[in-house]
mmCIF file of C-alpha atoms in Angstrom:
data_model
loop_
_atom_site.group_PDB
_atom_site.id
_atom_site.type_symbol
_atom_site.label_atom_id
_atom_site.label_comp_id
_atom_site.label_asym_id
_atom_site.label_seq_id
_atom_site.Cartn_x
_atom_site.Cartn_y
_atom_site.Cartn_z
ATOM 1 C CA UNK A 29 83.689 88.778 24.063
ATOM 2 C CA UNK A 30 82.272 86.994 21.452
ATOM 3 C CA UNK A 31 81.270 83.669 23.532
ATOM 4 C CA UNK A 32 78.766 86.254 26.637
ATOM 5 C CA UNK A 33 75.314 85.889 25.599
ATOM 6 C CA UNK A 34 74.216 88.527 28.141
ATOM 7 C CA UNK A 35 76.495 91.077 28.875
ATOM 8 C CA UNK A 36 74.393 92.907 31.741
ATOM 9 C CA UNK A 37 74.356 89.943 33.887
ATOM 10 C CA UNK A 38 78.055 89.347 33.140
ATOM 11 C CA UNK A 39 78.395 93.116 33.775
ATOM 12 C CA UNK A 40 76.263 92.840 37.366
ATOM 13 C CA UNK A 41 77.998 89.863 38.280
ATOM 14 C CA UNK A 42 81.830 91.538 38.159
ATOM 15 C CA UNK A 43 80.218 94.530 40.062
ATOM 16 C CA UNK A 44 78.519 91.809 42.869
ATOM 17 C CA UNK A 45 82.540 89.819 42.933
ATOM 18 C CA UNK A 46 83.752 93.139 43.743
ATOM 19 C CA UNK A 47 80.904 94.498 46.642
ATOM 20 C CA UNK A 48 81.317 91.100 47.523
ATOM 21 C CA UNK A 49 85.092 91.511 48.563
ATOM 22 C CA UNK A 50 84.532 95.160 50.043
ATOM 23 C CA UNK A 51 81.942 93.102 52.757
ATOM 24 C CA UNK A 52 83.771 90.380 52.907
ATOM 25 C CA UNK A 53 87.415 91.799 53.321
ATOM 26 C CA UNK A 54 86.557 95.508 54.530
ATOM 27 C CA UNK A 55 86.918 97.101 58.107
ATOM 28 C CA UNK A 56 83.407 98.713 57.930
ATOM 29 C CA UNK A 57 81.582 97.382 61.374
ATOM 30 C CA UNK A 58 83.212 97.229 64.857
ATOM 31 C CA UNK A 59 84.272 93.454 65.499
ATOM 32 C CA UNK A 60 83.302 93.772 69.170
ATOM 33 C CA UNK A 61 79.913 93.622 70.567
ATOM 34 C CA UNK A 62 79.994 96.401 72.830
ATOM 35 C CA UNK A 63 78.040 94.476 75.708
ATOM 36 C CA UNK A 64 79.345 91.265 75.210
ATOM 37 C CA UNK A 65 75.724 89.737 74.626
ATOM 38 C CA UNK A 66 74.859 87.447 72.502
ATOM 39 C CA UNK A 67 77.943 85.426 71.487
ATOM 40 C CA UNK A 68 79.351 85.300 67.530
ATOM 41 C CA UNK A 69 76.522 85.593 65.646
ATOM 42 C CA UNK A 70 75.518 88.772 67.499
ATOM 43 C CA UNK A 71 78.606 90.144 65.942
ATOM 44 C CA UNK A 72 77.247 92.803 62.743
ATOM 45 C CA UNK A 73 80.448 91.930 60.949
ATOM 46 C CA UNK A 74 79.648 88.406 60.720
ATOM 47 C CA UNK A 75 76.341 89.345 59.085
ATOM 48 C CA UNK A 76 77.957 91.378 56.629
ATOM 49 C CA UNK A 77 80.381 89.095 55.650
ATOM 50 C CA UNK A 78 78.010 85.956 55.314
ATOM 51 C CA UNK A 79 76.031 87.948 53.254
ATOM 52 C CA UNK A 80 79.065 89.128 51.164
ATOM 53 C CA UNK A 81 79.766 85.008 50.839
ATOM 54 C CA UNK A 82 76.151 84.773 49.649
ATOM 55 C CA UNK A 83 76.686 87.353 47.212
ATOM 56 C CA UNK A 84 79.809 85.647 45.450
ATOM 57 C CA UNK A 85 77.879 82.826 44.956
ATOM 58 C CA UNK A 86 75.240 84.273 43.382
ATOM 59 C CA UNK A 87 77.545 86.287 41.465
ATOM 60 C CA UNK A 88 79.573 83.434 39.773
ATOM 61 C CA UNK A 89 76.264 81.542 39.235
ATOM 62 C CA UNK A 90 74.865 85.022 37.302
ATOM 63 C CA UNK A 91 78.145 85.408 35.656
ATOM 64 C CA UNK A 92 78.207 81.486 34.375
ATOM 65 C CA UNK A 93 74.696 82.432 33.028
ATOM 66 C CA UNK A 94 75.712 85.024 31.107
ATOM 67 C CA UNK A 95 77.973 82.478 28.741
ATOM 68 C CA UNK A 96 76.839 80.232 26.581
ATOM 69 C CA UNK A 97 75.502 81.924 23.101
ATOM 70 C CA UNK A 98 75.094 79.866 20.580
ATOM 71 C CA UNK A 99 76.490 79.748 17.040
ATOM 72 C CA UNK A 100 73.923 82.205 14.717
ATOM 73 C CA UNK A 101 72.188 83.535 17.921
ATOM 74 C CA UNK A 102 72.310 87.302 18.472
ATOM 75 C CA UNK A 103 73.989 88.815 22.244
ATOM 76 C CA UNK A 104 72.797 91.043 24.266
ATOM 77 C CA UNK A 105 74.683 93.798 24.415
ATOM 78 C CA UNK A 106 75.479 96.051 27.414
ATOM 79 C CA UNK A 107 73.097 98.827 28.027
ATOM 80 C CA UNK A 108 72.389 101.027 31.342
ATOM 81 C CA UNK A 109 69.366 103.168 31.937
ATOM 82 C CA UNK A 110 68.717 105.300 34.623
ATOM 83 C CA UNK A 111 64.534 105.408 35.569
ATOM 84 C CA UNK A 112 63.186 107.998 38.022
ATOM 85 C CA UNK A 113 61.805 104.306 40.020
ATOM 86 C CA UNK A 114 65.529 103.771 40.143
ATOM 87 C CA UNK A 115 66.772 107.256 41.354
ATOM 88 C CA UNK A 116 63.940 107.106 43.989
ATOM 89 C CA UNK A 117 65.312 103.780 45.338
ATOM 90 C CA UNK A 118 68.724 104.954 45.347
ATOM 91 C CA UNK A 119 67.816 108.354 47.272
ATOM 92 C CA UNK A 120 65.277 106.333 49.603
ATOM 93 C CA UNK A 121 67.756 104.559 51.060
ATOM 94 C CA UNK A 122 70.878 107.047 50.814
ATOM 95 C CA UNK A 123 68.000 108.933 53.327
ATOM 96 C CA UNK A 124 67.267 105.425 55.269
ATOM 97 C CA UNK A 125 70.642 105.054 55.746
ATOM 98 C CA UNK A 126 70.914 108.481 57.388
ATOM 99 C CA UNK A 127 67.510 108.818 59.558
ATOM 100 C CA UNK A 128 68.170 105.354 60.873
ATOM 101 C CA UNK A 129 70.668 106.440 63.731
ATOM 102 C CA UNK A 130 68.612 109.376 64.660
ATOM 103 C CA UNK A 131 64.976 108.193 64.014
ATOM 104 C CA UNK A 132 65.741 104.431 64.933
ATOM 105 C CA UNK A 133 65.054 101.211 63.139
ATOM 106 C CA UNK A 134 61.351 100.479 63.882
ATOM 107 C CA UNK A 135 60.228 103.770 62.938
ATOM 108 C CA UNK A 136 62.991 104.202 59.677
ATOM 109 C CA UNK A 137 62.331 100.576 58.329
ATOM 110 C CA UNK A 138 58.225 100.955 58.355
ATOM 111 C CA UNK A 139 58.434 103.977 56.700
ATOM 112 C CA UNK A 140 60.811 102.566 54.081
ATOM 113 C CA UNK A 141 58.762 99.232 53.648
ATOM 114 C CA UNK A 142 55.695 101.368 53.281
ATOM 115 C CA UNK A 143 56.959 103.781 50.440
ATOM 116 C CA UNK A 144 59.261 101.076 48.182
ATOM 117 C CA UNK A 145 55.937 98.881 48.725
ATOM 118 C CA UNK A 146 53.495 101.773 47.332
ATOM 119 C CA UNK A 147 56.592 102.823 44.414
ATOM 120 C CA UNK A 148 56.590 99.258 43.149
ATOM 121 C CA UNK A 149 52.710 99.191 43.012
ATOM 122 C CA UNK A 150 52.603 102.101 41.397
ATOM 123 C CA UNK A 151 55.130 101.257 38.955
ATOM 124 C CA UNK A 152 53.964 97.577 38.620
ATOM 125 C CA UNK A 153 50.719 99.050 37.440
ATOM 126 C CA UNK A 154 52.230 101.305 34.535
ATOM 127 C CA UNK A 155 51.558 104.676 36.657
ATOM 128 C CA UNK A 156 52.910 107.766 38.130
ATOM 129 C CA UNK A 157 52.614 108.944 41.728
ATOM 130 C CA UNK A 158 50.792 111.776 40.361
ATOM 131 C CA UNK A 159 48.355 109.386 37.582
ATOM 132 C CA UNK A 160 47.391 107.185 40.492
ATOM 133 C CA UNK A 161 43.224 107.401 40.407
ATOM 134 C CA UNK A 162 42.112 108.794 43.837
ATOM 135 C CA UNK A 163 39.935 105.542 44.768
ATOM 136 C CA UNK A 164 43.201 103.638 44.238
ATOM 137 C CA UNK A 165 45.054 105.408 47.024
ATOM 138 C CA UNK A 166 43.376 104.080 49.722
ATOM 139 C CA UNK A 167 44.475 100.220 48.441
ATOM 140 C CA UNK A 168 47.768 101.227 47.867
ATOM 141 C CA UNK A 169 48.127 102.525 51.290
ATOM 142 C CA UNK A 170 46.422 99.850 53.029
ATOM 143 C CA UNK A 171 48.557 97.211 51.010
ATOM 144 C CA UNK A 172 51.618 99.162 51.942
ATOM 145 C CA UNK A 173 50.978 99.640 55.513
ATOM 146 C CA UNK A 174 50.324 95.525 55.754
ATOM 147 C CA UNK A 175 53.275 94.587 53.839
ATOM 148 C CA UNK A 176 55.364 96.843 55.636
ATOM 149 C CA UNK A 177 54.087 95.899 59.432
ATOM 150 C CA UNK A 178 54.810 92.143 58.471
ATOM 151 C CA UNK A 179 58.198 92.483 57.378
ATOM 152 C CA UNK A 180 58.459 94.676 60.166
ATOM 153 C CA UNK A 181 57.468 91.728 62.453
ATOM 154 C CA UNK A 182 59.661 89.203 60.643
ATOM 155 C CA UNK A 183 62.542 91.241 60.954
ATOM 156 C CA UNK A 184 62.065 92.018 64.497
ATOM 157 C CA UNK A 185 61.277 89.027 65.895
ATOM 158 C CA UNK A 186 64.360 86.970 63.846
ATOM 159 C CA UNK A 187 66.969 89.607 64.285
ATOM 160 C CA UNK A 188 65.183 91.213 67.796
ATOM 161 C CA UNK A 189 63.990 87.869 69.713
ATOM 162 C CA UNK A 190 65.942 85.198 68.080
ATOM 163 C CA UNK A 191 69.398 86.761 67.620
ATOM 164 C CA UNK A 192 69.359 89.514 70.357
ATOM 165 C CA UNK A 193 70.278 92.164 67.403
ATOM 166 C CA UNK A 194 70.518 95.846 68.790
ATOM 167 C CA UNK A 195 68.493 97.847 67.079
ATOM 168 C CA UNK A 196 68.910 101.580 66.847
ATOM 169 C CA UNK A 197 66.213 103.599 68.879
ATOM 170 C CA UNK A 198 64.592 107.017 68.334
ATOM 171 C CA UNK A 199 67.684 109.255 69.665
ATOM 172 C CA UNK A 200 66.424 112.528 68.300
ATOM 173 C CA UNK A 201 66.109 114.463 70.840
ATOM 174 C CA UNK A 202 69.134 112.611 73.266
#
């Protein structure tokens, strides 16, 4: 494809068309509110598919991007690396995903916010977890436990107060 002057946004962009389609055209949520609160936009399917139409959007937009190179200039070609920030994203939220039922979504999605926030410092400042100065620990944490408690409070009172979302509660023990 001689005419893609960025082949890992045309690459991302196929792969976004086709999660797109699985949230827009998949059975993966119950259709039904259970309680009958709420109304349409209660509905999580609706969610999932708006998003899904976001996401196709954004896809062709990254995908009509990715064209355009220029007589004489050089492509970029595909390449995929795999980062340990990467693998600890991808495991964070495989766990997220399965404490969230049990543990609930107050106590799940603080603890998530709080750890991605202190990874991404941590990586933003070209460190390790275990090459993080002591005196710096204290600022990450702090930083981490305000971001977190804010988004925390954004998502709670749009999705909680304004929508009348469900969320899942602590169930551990019941």
């Amino acid at each position: 494809m001689k005419c893609i002057k960025k082949m890992n946004d045309f690459v991302l962009g196929i792969l976004m068309i086709l999660l797109s389609a699985f949230l827009v055209f998949g059975k993966i949520t119950e259709t039904e509110v259970k309680t009958g609160q709420g109304g349409f936009l209660v509905r999580s399917d609706v969610w999932l598919r708006m998003m899904g139409v976001f996401l196709v959007i954004v896809a062709v937009i990254l995908i009509i991007r990715s064209f355009g190179k220029k007589e004489g200039e050089e492509a970029e070609g595909f390449h995929f690396y795999l980062d340990s920030t990467v693998v600890a994203v991808i495991v964070s939220l495989i766990v997220y995903a399965l404490a969230l039922p049990k543990v609930g979504f107050m106590i799940t999605t603080f603890l998530m916010c709080l750890y991605l926030v202190i990874l991404f410092s941590v990586k933003e400042q070209s460190l390790t977890f275990r090459t993080v100065p002591k005196a710096l620990w204290g600022k990450l944490l702090v930083k981490g436990v305000l971001s977190a408690a804010v988004m925390l409070a954004v998502f709670w009172f749009i999705f909680g107060k304004l929508l009348s979302v469900q969320f899942p509660t602590f169930s551990l023990f019941g």
